[in-house]
């Protein structure tokens, strides 16, 4: 493909052009599994998790992340432990989102080092209830005590990787990982 540019590109731009057809094929595969953009919202990592666990992505930004062949729904979380030590949840956590979190069949937590998958852990909502859901619900209620309109939501509470590794069920491991102290 001939391109027009008034800028002087970096020499690696030609290498990127060579690799791009593989990226487009990766995106086509992701699209077949309900992921609209592999470069947003951990789309590429979610695709890998979906395929390993034999789940189908749910294309909606509202609701749960995936469904198994029996119709059970799941929440999927990914983390790059080279950048952070906890899983993000939701930027507007409130009772509606908590109800959704409590209804899923299970949560899958995929742990990455950069772009390389290391482990996947499974936890049920019941296993997350006392440590996370109940305290988050209590916090939300206290934040909104006395408010009749314009409720405030909790901004992205976290689930620590260490907690997941200590309490979750390991369902997939690429290689041996030494837990962080």
mmCIF file with all atom_site columns, C-alpha atoms in Angstrom:
data_model
loop_
_atom_site.group_PDB
_atom_site.id
_atom_site.type_symbol
_atom_site.label_atom_id
_atom_site.label_alt_id
_atom_site.label_comp_id
_atom_site.label_asym_id
_atom_site.label_entity_id
_atom_site.label_seq_id
_atom_site.pdbx_PDB_ins_code
_atom_site.Cartn_x
_atom_site.Cartn_y
_atom_site.Cartn_z
_atom_site.occupancy
_atom_site.B_iso_or_equiv
_atom_site.pdbx_formal_charge
_atom_site.auth_seq_id
_atom_site.auth_comp_id
_atom_site.auth_asym_id
_atom_site.auth_atom_id
_atom_site.pdbx_PDB_model_num
ATOM 1   C CA . UNK A 1 1   ? 0.000   0.000   0.000  1.00 0.00 ? 1   UNK A CA 1
ATOM 2   C CA . UNK A 1 2   ? 1.410   3.357   -0.981 1.00 0.00 ? 2   UNK A CA 1
ATOM 3   C CA . UNK A 1 3   ? 1.131   6.030   1.694  1.00 0.00 ? 3   UNK A CA 1
ATOM 4   C CA . UNK A 1 4   ? 1.297   9.785   1.531  1.00 0.00 ? 4   UNK A CA 1
ATOM 5   C CA . UNK A 1 5   ? 2.989   11.611  4.378  1.00 0.00 ? 5   UNK A CA 1
ATOM 6   C CA . UNK A 1 6   ? 4.519   15.014  4.873  1.00 0.00 ? 6   UNK A CA 1
ATOM 7   C CA . UNK A 1 7   ? 6.401   13.740  7.905  1.00 0.00 ? 7   UNK A CA 1
ATOM 8   C CA . UNK A 1 8   ? 9.650   11.815  8.127  1.00 0.00 ? 8   UNK A CA 1
ATOM 9   C CA . UNK A 1 9   ? 8.736   8.528   9.793  1.00 0.00 ? 9   UNK A CA 1
ATOM 10  C CA . UNK A 1 10  ? 10.945  6.562   12.123 1.00 0.00 ? 10  UNK A CA 1
ATOM 11  C CA . UNK A 1 11  ? 12.753  3.692   10.357 1.00 0.00 ? 11  UNK A CA 1
ATOM 12  C CA . UNK A 1 12  ? 10.745  1.200   12.457 1.00 0.00 ? 12  UNK A CA 1
ATOM 13  C CA . UNK A 1 13  ? 7.532   2.402   10.775 1.00 0.00 ? 13  UNK A CA 1
ATOM 14  C CA . UNK A 1 14  ? 8.333   0.081   7.846  1.00 0.00 ? 14  UNK A CA 1
ATOM 15  C CA . UNK A 1 15  ? 8.656   -2.859  10.269 1.00 0.00 ? 15  UNK A CA 1
ATOM 16  C CA . UNK A 1 16  ? 5.298   -1.954  11.805 1.00 0.00 ? 16  UNK A CA 1
ATOM 17  C CA . UNK A 1 17  ? 3.771   -1.929  8.311  1.00 0.00 ? 17  UNK A CA 1
ATOM 18  C CA . UNK A 1 18  ? 5.114   -5.478  7.794  1.00 0.00 ? 18  UNK A CA 1
ATOM 19  C CA . UNK A 1 19  ? 3.625   -6.683  11.093 1.00 0.00 ? 19  UNK A CA 1
ATOM 20  C CA . UNK A 1 20  ? 0.263   -4.970  10.698 1.00 0.00 ? 20  UNK A CA 1
ATOM 21  C CA . UNK A 1 21  ? -1.490  -7.760  8.730  1.00 0.00 ? 21  UNK A CA 1
ATOM 22  C CA . UNK A 1 22  ? -0.948  -10.064 11.736 1.00 0.00 ? 22  UNK A CA 1
ATOM 23  C CA . UNK A 1 23  ? -2.436  -7.405  14.027 1.00 0.00 ? 23  UNK A CA 1
ATOM 24  C CA . UNK A 1 24  ? -5.446  -7.155  11.684 1.00 0.00 ? 24  UNK A CA 1
ATOM 25  C CA . UNK A 1 25  ? -5.881  -10.955 11.810 1.00 0.00 ? 25  UNK A CA 1
ATOM 26  C CA . UNK A 1 26  ? -5.679  -10.791 15.624 1.00 0.00 ? 26  UNK A CA 1
ATOM 27  C CA . UNK A 1 27  ? -8.414  -8.140  15.623 1.00 0.00 ? 27  UNK A CA 1
ATOM 28  C CA . UNK A 1 28  ? -10.591 -10.226 13.278 1.00 0.00 ? 28  UNK A CA 1
ATOM 29  C CA . UNK A 1 29  ? -10.335 -13.152 15.711 1.00 0.00 ? 29  UNK A CA 1
ATOM 30  C CA . UNK A 1 30  ? -11.182 -10.842 18.608 1.00 0.00 ? 30  UNK A CA 1
ATOM 31  C CA . UNK A 1 31  ? -14.202 -9.452  16.761 1.00 0.00 ? 31  UNK A CA 1
ATOM 32  C CA . UNK A 1 32  ? -15.532 -13.005 16.389 1.00 0.00 ? 32  UNK A CA 1
ATOM 33  C CA . UNK A 1 33  ? -15.411 -13.230 20.191 1.00 0.00 ? 33  UNK A CA 1
ATOM 34  C CA . UNK A 1 34  ? -17.149 -9.949  20.980 1.00 0.00 ? 34  UNK A CA 1
ATOM 35  C CA . UNK A 1 35  ? -14.073 -7.741  21.371 1.00 0.00 ? 35  UNK A CA 1
ATOM 36  C CA . UNK A 1 36  ? -14.271 -4.602  19.259 1.00 0.00 ? 36  UNK A CA 1
ATOM 37  C CA . UNK A 1 37  ? -10.726 -3.326  19.801 1.00 0.00 ? 37  UNK A CA 1
ATOM 38  C CA . UNK A 1 38  ? -7.778  -5.400  21.010 1.00 0.00 ? 38  UNK A CA 1
ATOM 39  C CA . UNK A 1 39  ? -5.970  -2.212  22.031 1.00 0.00 ? 39  UNK A CA 1
ATOM 40  C CA . UNK A 1 40  ? -8.684  -0.893  24.374 1.00 0.00 ? 40  UNK A CA 1
ATOM 41  C CA . UNK A 1 41  ? -9.869  -2.157  27.750 1.00 0.00 ? 41  UNK A CA 1
ATOM 42  C CA . UNK A 1 42  ? -7.359  -5.032  27.718 1.00 0.00 ? 42  UNK A CA 1
ATOM 43  C CA . UNK A 1 43  ? -9.110  -6.477  24.655 1.00 0.00 ? 43  UNK A CA 1
ATOM 44  C CA . UNK A 1 44  ? -6.174  -8.596  23.521 1.00 0.00 ? 44  UNK A CA 1
ATOM 45  C CA . UNK A 1 45  ? -5.674  -10.036 26.999 1.00 0.00 ? 45  UNK A CA 1
ATOM 46  C CA . UNK A 1 46  ? -9.386  -10.715 27.384 1.00 0.00 ? 46  UNK A CA 1
ATOM 47  C CA . UNK A 1 47  ? -9.386  -12.594 24.074 1.00 0.00 ? 47  UNK A CA 1
ATOM 48  C CA . UNK A 1 48  ? -6.621  -14.873 25.339 1.00 0.00 ? 48  UNK A CA 1
ATOM 49  C CA . UNK A 1 49  ? -8.542  -15.493 28.579 1.00 0.00 ? 49  UNK A CA 1
ATOM 50  C CA . UNK A 1 50  ? -11.763 -16.231 26.673 1.00 0.00 ? 50  UNK A CA 1
ATOM 51  C CA . UNK A 1 51  ? -10.096 -18.753 24.398 1.00 0.00 ? 51  UNK A CA 1
ATOM 52  C CA . UNK A 1 52  ? -8.201  -20.540 27.189 1.00 0.00 ? 52  UNK A CA 1
ATOM 53  C CA . UNK A 1 53  ? -11.354 -20.840 29.312 1.00 0.00 ? 53  UNK A CA 1
ATOM 54  C CA . UNK A 1 54  ? -13.680 -21.653 26.369 1.00 0.00 ? 54  UNK A CA 1
ATOM 55  C CA . UNK A 1 55  ? -15.872 -18.627 27.046 1.00 0.00 ? 55  UNK A CA 1
ATOM 56  C CA . UNK A 1 56  ? -17.704 -16.330 24.659 1.00 0.00 ? 56  UNK A CA 1
ATOM 57  C CA . UNK A 1 57  ? -17.247 -12.601 25.161 1.00 0.00 ? 57  UNK A CA 1
ATOM 58  C CA . UNK A 1 58  ? -20.379 -10.536 25.617 1.00 0.00 ? 58  UNK A CA 1
ATOM 59  C CA . UNK A 1 59  ? -20.077 -7.534  23.327 1.00 0.00 ? 59  UNK A CA 1
ATOM 60  C CA . UNK A 1 60  ? -22.076 -5.176  25.545 1.00 0.00 ? 60  UNK A CA 1
ATOM 61  C CA . UNK A 1 61  ? -20.177 -2.666  27.696 1.00 0.00 ? 61  UNK A CA 1
ATOM 62  C CA . UNK A 1 62  ? -22.999 -3.064  30.207 1.00 0.00 ? 62  UNK A CA 1
ATOM 63  C CA . UNK A 1 63  ? -23.476 -6.324  32.020 1.00 0.00 ? 63  UNK A CA 1
ATOM 64  C CA . UNK A 1 64  ? -21.109 -9.237  32.426 1.00 0.00 ? 64  UNK A CA 1
ATOM 65  C CA . UNK A 1 65  ? -17.988 -10.027 30.408 1.00 0.00 ? 65  UNK A CA 1
ATOM 66  C CA . UNK A 1 66  ? -18.409 -13.620 29.225 1.00 0.00 ? 66  UNK A CA 1
ATOM 67  C CA . UNK A 1 67  ? -20.638 -16.673 29.028 1.00 0.00 ? 67  UNK A CA 1
ATOM 68  C CA . UNK A 1 68  ? -19.818 -20.389 28.969 1.00 0.00 ? 68  UNK A CA 1
ATOM 69  C CA . UNK A 1 69  ? -21.525 -22.963 26.709 1.00 0.00 ? 69  UNK A CA 1
ATOM 70  C CA . UNK A 1 70  ? -24.063 -23.679 29.504 1.00 0.00 ? 70  UNK A CA 1
ATOM 71  C CA . UNK A 1 71  ? -25.124 -20.024 29.733 1.00 0.00 ? 71  UNK A CA 1
ATOM 72  C CA . UNK A 1 72  ? -23.306 -19.183 32.994 1.00 0.00 ? 72  UNK A CA 1
ATOM 73  C CA . UNK A 1 73  ? -21.924 -15.645 33.049 1.00 0.00 ? 73  UNK A CA 1
ATOM 74  C CA . UNK A 1 74  ? -18.527 -14.487 34.314 1.00 0.00 ? 74  UNK A CA 1
ATOM 75  C CA . UNK A 1 75  ? -16.642 -11.371 35.302 1.00 0.00 ? 75  UNK A CA 1
ATOM 76  C CA . UNK A 1 76  ? -13.131 -11.223 33.808 1.00 0.00 ? 76  UNK A CA 1
ATOM 77  C CA . UNK A 1 77  ? -10.288 -9.148  35.214 1.00 0.00 ? 77  UNK A CA 1
ATOM 78  C CA . UNK A 1 78  ? -6.725  -8.750  33.969 1.00 0.00 ? 78  UNK A CA 1
ATOM 79  C CA . UNK A 1 79  ? -3.684  -7.144  35.517 1.00 0.00 ? 79  UNK A CA 1
ATOM 80  C CA . UNK A 1 80  ? -0.134  -6.441  34.392 1.00 0.00 ? 80  UNK A CA 1
ATOM 81  C CA . UNK A 1 81  ? 1.900   -7.065  37.559 1.00 0.00 ? 81  UNK A CA 1
ATOM 82  C CA . UNK A 1 82  ? 4.839   -5.167  36.099 1.00 0.00 ? 82  UNK A CA 1
ATOM 83  C CA . UNK A 1 83  ? 2.697   -2.021  36.401 1.00 0.00 ? 83  UNK A CA 1
ATOM 84  C CA . UNK A 1 84  ? 0.355   -2.585  39.350 1.00 0.00 ? 84  UNK A CA 1
ATOM 85  C CA . UNK A 1 85  ? -0.400  -5.041  42.138 1.00 0.00 ? 85  UNK A CA 1
ATOM 86  C CA . UNK A 1 86  ? -4.198  -5.010  42.062 1.00 0.00 ? 86  UNK A CA 1
ATOM 87  C CA . UNK A 1 87  ? -7.121  -5.624  39.738 1.00 0.00 ? 87  UNK A CA 1
ATOM 88  C CA . UNK A 1 88  ? -9.354  -2.698  38.803 1.00 0.00 ? 88  UNK A CA 1
ATOM 89  C CA . UNK A 1 89  ? -13.089 -3.150  39.190 1.00 0.00 ? 89  UNK A CA 1
ATOM 90  C CA . UNK A 1 90  ? -15.473 -0.397  38.092 1.00 0.00 ? 90  UNK A CA 1
ATOM 91  C CA . UNK A 1 91  ? -15.121 3.374   37.828 1.00 0.00 ? 91  UNK A CA 1
ATOM 92  C CA . UNK A 1 92  ? -18.654 3.912   39.152 1.00 0.00 ? 92  UNK A CA 1
ATOM 93  C CA . UNK A 1 93  ? -19.150 1.117   41.679 1.00 0.00 ? 93  UNK A CA 1
ATOM 94  C CA . UNK A 1 94  ? -22.615 1.277   43.205 1.00 0.00 ? 94  UNK A CA 1
ATOM 95  C CA . UNK A 1 95  ? -25.336 -1.157  44.379 1.00 0.00 ? 95  UNK A CA 1
ATOM 96  C CA . UNK A 1 96  ? -26.408 -1.911  40.781 1.00 0.00 ? 96  UNK A CA 1
ATOM 97  C CA . UNK A 1 97  ? -22.880 -2.965  39.803 1.00 0.00 ? 97  UNK A CA 1
ATOM 98  C CA . UNK A 1 98  ? -22.446 -4.900  43.055 1.00 0.00 ? 98  UNK A CA 1
ATOM 99  C CA . UNK A 1 99  ? -25.651 -6.820  42.310 1.00 0.00 ? 99  UNK A CA 1
ATOM 100 C CA . UNK A 1 100 ? -24.213 -7.714  38.896 1.00 0.00 ? 100 UNK A CA 1
ATOM 101 C CA . UNK A 1 101 ? -20.948 -8.815  40.498 1.00 0.00 ? 101 UNK A CA 1
ATOM 102 C CA . UNK A 1 102 ? -22.819 -11.032 42.968 1.00 0.00 ? 102 UNK A CA 1
ATOM 103 C CA . UNK A 1 103 ? -24.875 -12.758 40.259 1.00 0.00 ? 103 UNK A CA 1
ATOM 104 C CA . UNK A 1 104 ? -22.077 -14.068 38.057 1.00 0.00 ? 104 UNK A CA 1
ATOM 105 C CA . UNK A 1 105 ? -21.150 -17.739 38.206 1.00 0.00 ? 105 UNK A CA 1
ATOM 106 C CA . UNK A 1 106 ? -17.510 -16.850 38.954 1.00 0.00 ? 106 UNK A CA 1
ATOM 107 C CA . UNK A 1 107 ? -14.766 -14.308 38.483 1.00 0.00 ? 107 UNK A CA 1
ATOM 108 C CA . UNK A 1 108 ? -11.616 -15.109 36.522 1.00 0.00 ? 108 UNK A CA 1
ATOM 109 C CA . UNK A 1 109 ? -8.497  -13.107 37.337 1.00 0.00 ? 109 UNK A CA 1
ATOM 110 C CA . UNK A 1 110 ? -5.769  -13.240 34.657 1.00 0.00 ? 110 UNK A CA 1
ATOM 111 C CA . UNK A 1 111 ? -2.306  -12.221 35.790 1.00 0.00 ? 111 UNK A CA 1
ATOM 112 C CA . UNK A 1 112 ? 0.101   -10.919 33.166 1.00 0.00 ? 112 UNK A CA 1
ATOM 113 C CA . UNK A 1 113 ? 3.716   -9.850  33.145 1.00 0.00 ? 113 UNK A CA 1
ATOM 114 C CA . UNK A 1 114 ? 3.637   -7.269  30.391 1.00 0.00 ? 114 UNK A CA 1
ATOM 115 C CA . UNK A 1 115 ? 1.740   -8.966  27.568 1.00 0.00 ? 115 UNK A CA 1
ATOM 116 C CA . UNK A 1 116 ? 2.572   -12.503 28.702 1.00 0.00 ? 116 UNK A CA 1
ATOM 117 C CA . UNK A 1 117 ? -0.073  -14.461 30.580 1.00 0.00 ? 117 UNK A CA 1
ATOM 118 C CA . UNK A 1 118 ? 1.261   -16.073 33.732 1.00 0.00 ? 118 UNK A CA 1
ATOM 119 C CA . UNK A 1 119 ? -1.751  -17.402 35.691 1.00 0.00 ? 119 UNK A CA 1
ATOM 120 C CA . UNK A 1 120 ? -5.536  -17.454 35.823 1.00 0.00 ? 120 UNK A CA 1
ATOM 121 C CA . UNK A 1 121 ? -7.409  -17.778 39.121 1.00 0.00 ? 121 UNK A CA 1
ATOM 122 C CA . UNK A 1 122 ? -11.109 -18.458 39.693 1.00 0.00 ? 122 UNK A CA 1
ATOM 123 C CA . UNK A 1 123 ? -13.180 -17.109 42.575 1.00 0.00 ? 123 UNK A CA 1
ATOM 124 C CA . UNK A 1 124 ? -16.909 -17.282 43.226 1.00 0.00 ? 124 UNK A CA 1
ATOM 125 C CA . UNK A 1 125 ? -18.868 -14.224 44.322 1.00 0.00 ? 125 UNK A CA 1
ATOM 126 C CA . UNK A 1 126 ? -19.304 -15.878 47.738 1.00 0.00 ? 126 UNK A CA 1
ATOM 127 C CA . UNK A 1 127 ? -15.508 -16.001 48.097 1.00 0.00 ? 127 UNK A CA 1
ATOM 128 C CA . UNK A 1 128 ? -15.317 -12.254 47.387 1.00 0.00 ? 128 UNK A CA 1
ATOM 129 C CA . UNK A 1 129 ? -18.296 -11.202 49.515 1.00 0.00 ? 129 UNK A CA 1
ATOM 130 C CA . UNK A 1 130 ? -16.804 -10.573 52.981 1.00 0.00 ? 130 UNK A CA 1
ATOM 131 C CA . UNK A 1 131 ? -13.467 -9.175  51.853 1.00 0.00 ? 131 UNK A CA 1
ATOM 132 C CA . UNK A 1 132 ? -14.790 -6.894  49.111 1.00 0.00 ? 132 UNK A CA 1
ATOM 133 C CA . UNK A 1 133 ? -18.491 -6.719  48.252 1.00 0.00 ? 133 UNK A CA 1
ATOM 134 C CA . UNK A 1 134 ? -19.834 -6.121  51.767 1.00 0.00 ? 134 UNK A CA 1
ATOM 135 C CA . UNK A 1 135 ? -17.219 -3.453  52.646 1.00 0.00 ? 135 UNK A CA 1
ATOM 136 C CA . UNK A 1 136 ? -17.747 -1.720  49.301 1.00 0.00 ? 136 UNK A CA 1
ATOM 137 C CA . UNK A 1 137 ? -21.509 -1.705  49.820 1.00 0.00 ? 137 UNK A CA 1
ATOM 138 C CA . UNK A 1 138 ? -21.078 -0.310  53.340 1.00 0.00 ? 138 UNK A CA 1
ATOM 139 C CA . UNK A 1 139 ? -18.734 2.390   52.056 1.00 0.00 ? 139 UNK A CA 1
ATOM 140 C CA . UNK A 1 140 ? -21.175 3.356   49.286 1.00 0.00 ? 140 UNK A CA 1
ATOM 141 C CA . UNK A 1 141 ? -24.038 3.585   51.792 1.00 0.00 ? 141 UNK A CA 1
ATOM 142 C CA . UNK A 1 142 ? -21.983 5.792   54.136 1.00 0.00 ? 142 UNK A CA 1
ATOM 143 C CA . UNK A 1 143 ? -20.910 8.042   51.251 1.00 0.00 ? 143 UNK A CA 1
ATOM 144 C CA . UNK A 1 144 ? -24.531 8.537   50.264 1.00 0.00 ? 144 UNK A CA 1
ATOM 145 C CA . UNK A 1 145 ? -26.152 8.727   53.682 1.00 0.00 ? 145 UNK A CA 1
ATOM 146 C CA . UNK A 1 146 ? -28.747 11.494  53.685 1.00 0.00 ? 146 UNK A CA 1
ATOM 147 C CA . UNK A 1 147 ? -28.557 12.090  49.923 1.00 0.00 ? 147 UNK A CA 1
ATOM 148 C CA . UNK A 1 148 ? -31.805 11.889  48.004 1.00 0.00 ? 148 UNK A CA 1
ATOM 149 C CA . UNK A 1 149 ? -30.369 12.708  44.580 1.00 0.00 ? 149 UNK A CA 1
ATOM 150 C CA . UNK A 1 150 ? -26.961 12.806  42.891 1.00 0.00 ? 150 UNK A CA 1
ATOM 151 C CA . UNK A 1 151 ? -25.550 9.720   44.513 1.00 0.00 ? 151 UNK A CA 1
ATOM 152 C CA . UNK A 1 152 ? -21.766 9.366   44.613 1.00 0.00 ? 152 UNK A CA 1
ATOM 153 C CA . UNK A 1 153 ? -20.202 6.111   43.439 1.00 0.00 ? 153 UNK A CA 1
ATOM 154 C CA . UNK A 1 154 ? -16.970 4.483   44.592 1.00 0.00 ? 154 UNK A CA 1
ATOM 155 C CA . UNK A 1 155 ? -14.241 5.099   42.026 1.00 0.00 ? 155 UNK A CA 1
ATOM 156 C CA . UNK A 1 156 ? -12.622 1.837   40.986 1.00 0.00 ? 156 UNK A CA 1
ATOM 157 C CA . UNK A 1 157 ? -11.979 -0.129  44.177 1.00 0.00 ? 157 UNK A CA 1
ATOM 158 C CA . UNK A 1 158 ? -9.257  -2.729  43.797 1.00 0.00 ? 158 UNK A CA 1
ATOM 159 C CA . UNK A 1 159 ? -8.783  -6.443  44.421 1.00 0.00 ? 159 UNK A CA 1
ATOM 160 C CA . UNK A 1 160 ? -5.140  -7.154  45.334 1.00 0.00 ? 160 UNK A CA 1
ATOM 161 C CA . UNK A 1 161 ? -3.279  -9.733  43.238 1.00 0.00 ? 161 UNK A CA 1
ATOM 162 C CA . UNK A 1 162 ? -1.856  -11.229 46.434 1.00 0.00 ? 162 UNK A CA 1
ATOM 163 C CA . UNK A 1 163 ? -5.385  -11.823 47.793 1.00 0.00 ? 163 UNK A CA 1
ATOM 164 C CA . UNK A 1 164 ? -6.433  -13.585 44.592 1.00 0.00 ? 164 UNK A CA 1
ATOM 165 C CA . UNK A 1 165 ? -3.306  -15.759 44.608 1.00 0.00 ? 165 UNK A CA 1
ATOM 166 C CA . UNK A 1 166 ? -3.830  -16.699 48.266 1.00 0.00 ? 166 UNK A CA 1
ATOM 167 C CA . UNK A 1 167 ? -7.590  -17.323 48.166 1.00 0.00 ? 167 UNK A CA 1
ATOM 168 C CA . UNK A 1 168 ? -8.446  -18.134 44.559 1.00 0.00 ? 168 UNK A CA 1
ATOM 169 C CA . UNK A 1 169 ? -8.370  -21.443 42.727 1.00 0.00 ? 169 UNK A CA 1
ATOM 170 C CA . UNK A 1 170 ? -5.479  -21.633 40.264 1.00 0.00 ? 170 UNK A CA 1
ATOM 171 C CA . UNK A 1 171 ? -6.981  -22.892 36.989 1.00 0.00 ? 171 UNK A CA 1
ATOM 172 C CA . UNK A 1 172 ? -4.195  -22.105 34.535 1.00 0.00 ? 172 UNK A CA 1
ATOM 173 C CA . UNK A 1 173 ? -0.456  -21.463 34.779 1.00 0.00 ? 173 UNK A CA 1
ATOM 174 C CA . UNK A 1 174 ? 1.978   -20.803 31.954 1.00 0.00 ? 174 UNK A CA 1
ATOM 175 C CA . UNK A 1 175 ? 5.071   -21.217 34.071 1.00 0.00 ? 175 UNK A CA 1
ATOM 176 C CA . UNK A 1 176 ? 6.051   -21.373 37.713 1.00 0.00 ? 176 UNK A CA 1
ATOM 177 C CA . UNK A 1 177 ? 5.686   -18.018 39.414 1.00 0.00 ? 177 UNK A CA 1
ATOM 178 C CA . UNK A 1 178 ? 7.262   -17.056 42.713 1.00 0.00 ? 178 UNK A CA 1
ATOM 179 C CA . UNK A 1 179 ? 4.682   -15.063 44.724 1.00 0.00 ? 179 UNK A CA 1
ATOM 180 C CA . UNK A 1 180 ? 5.774   -11.549 45.651 1.00 0.00 ? 180 UNK A CA 1
ATOM 181 C CA . UNK A 1 181 ? 6.680   -11.047 49.315 1.00 0.00 ? 181 UNK A CA 1
#
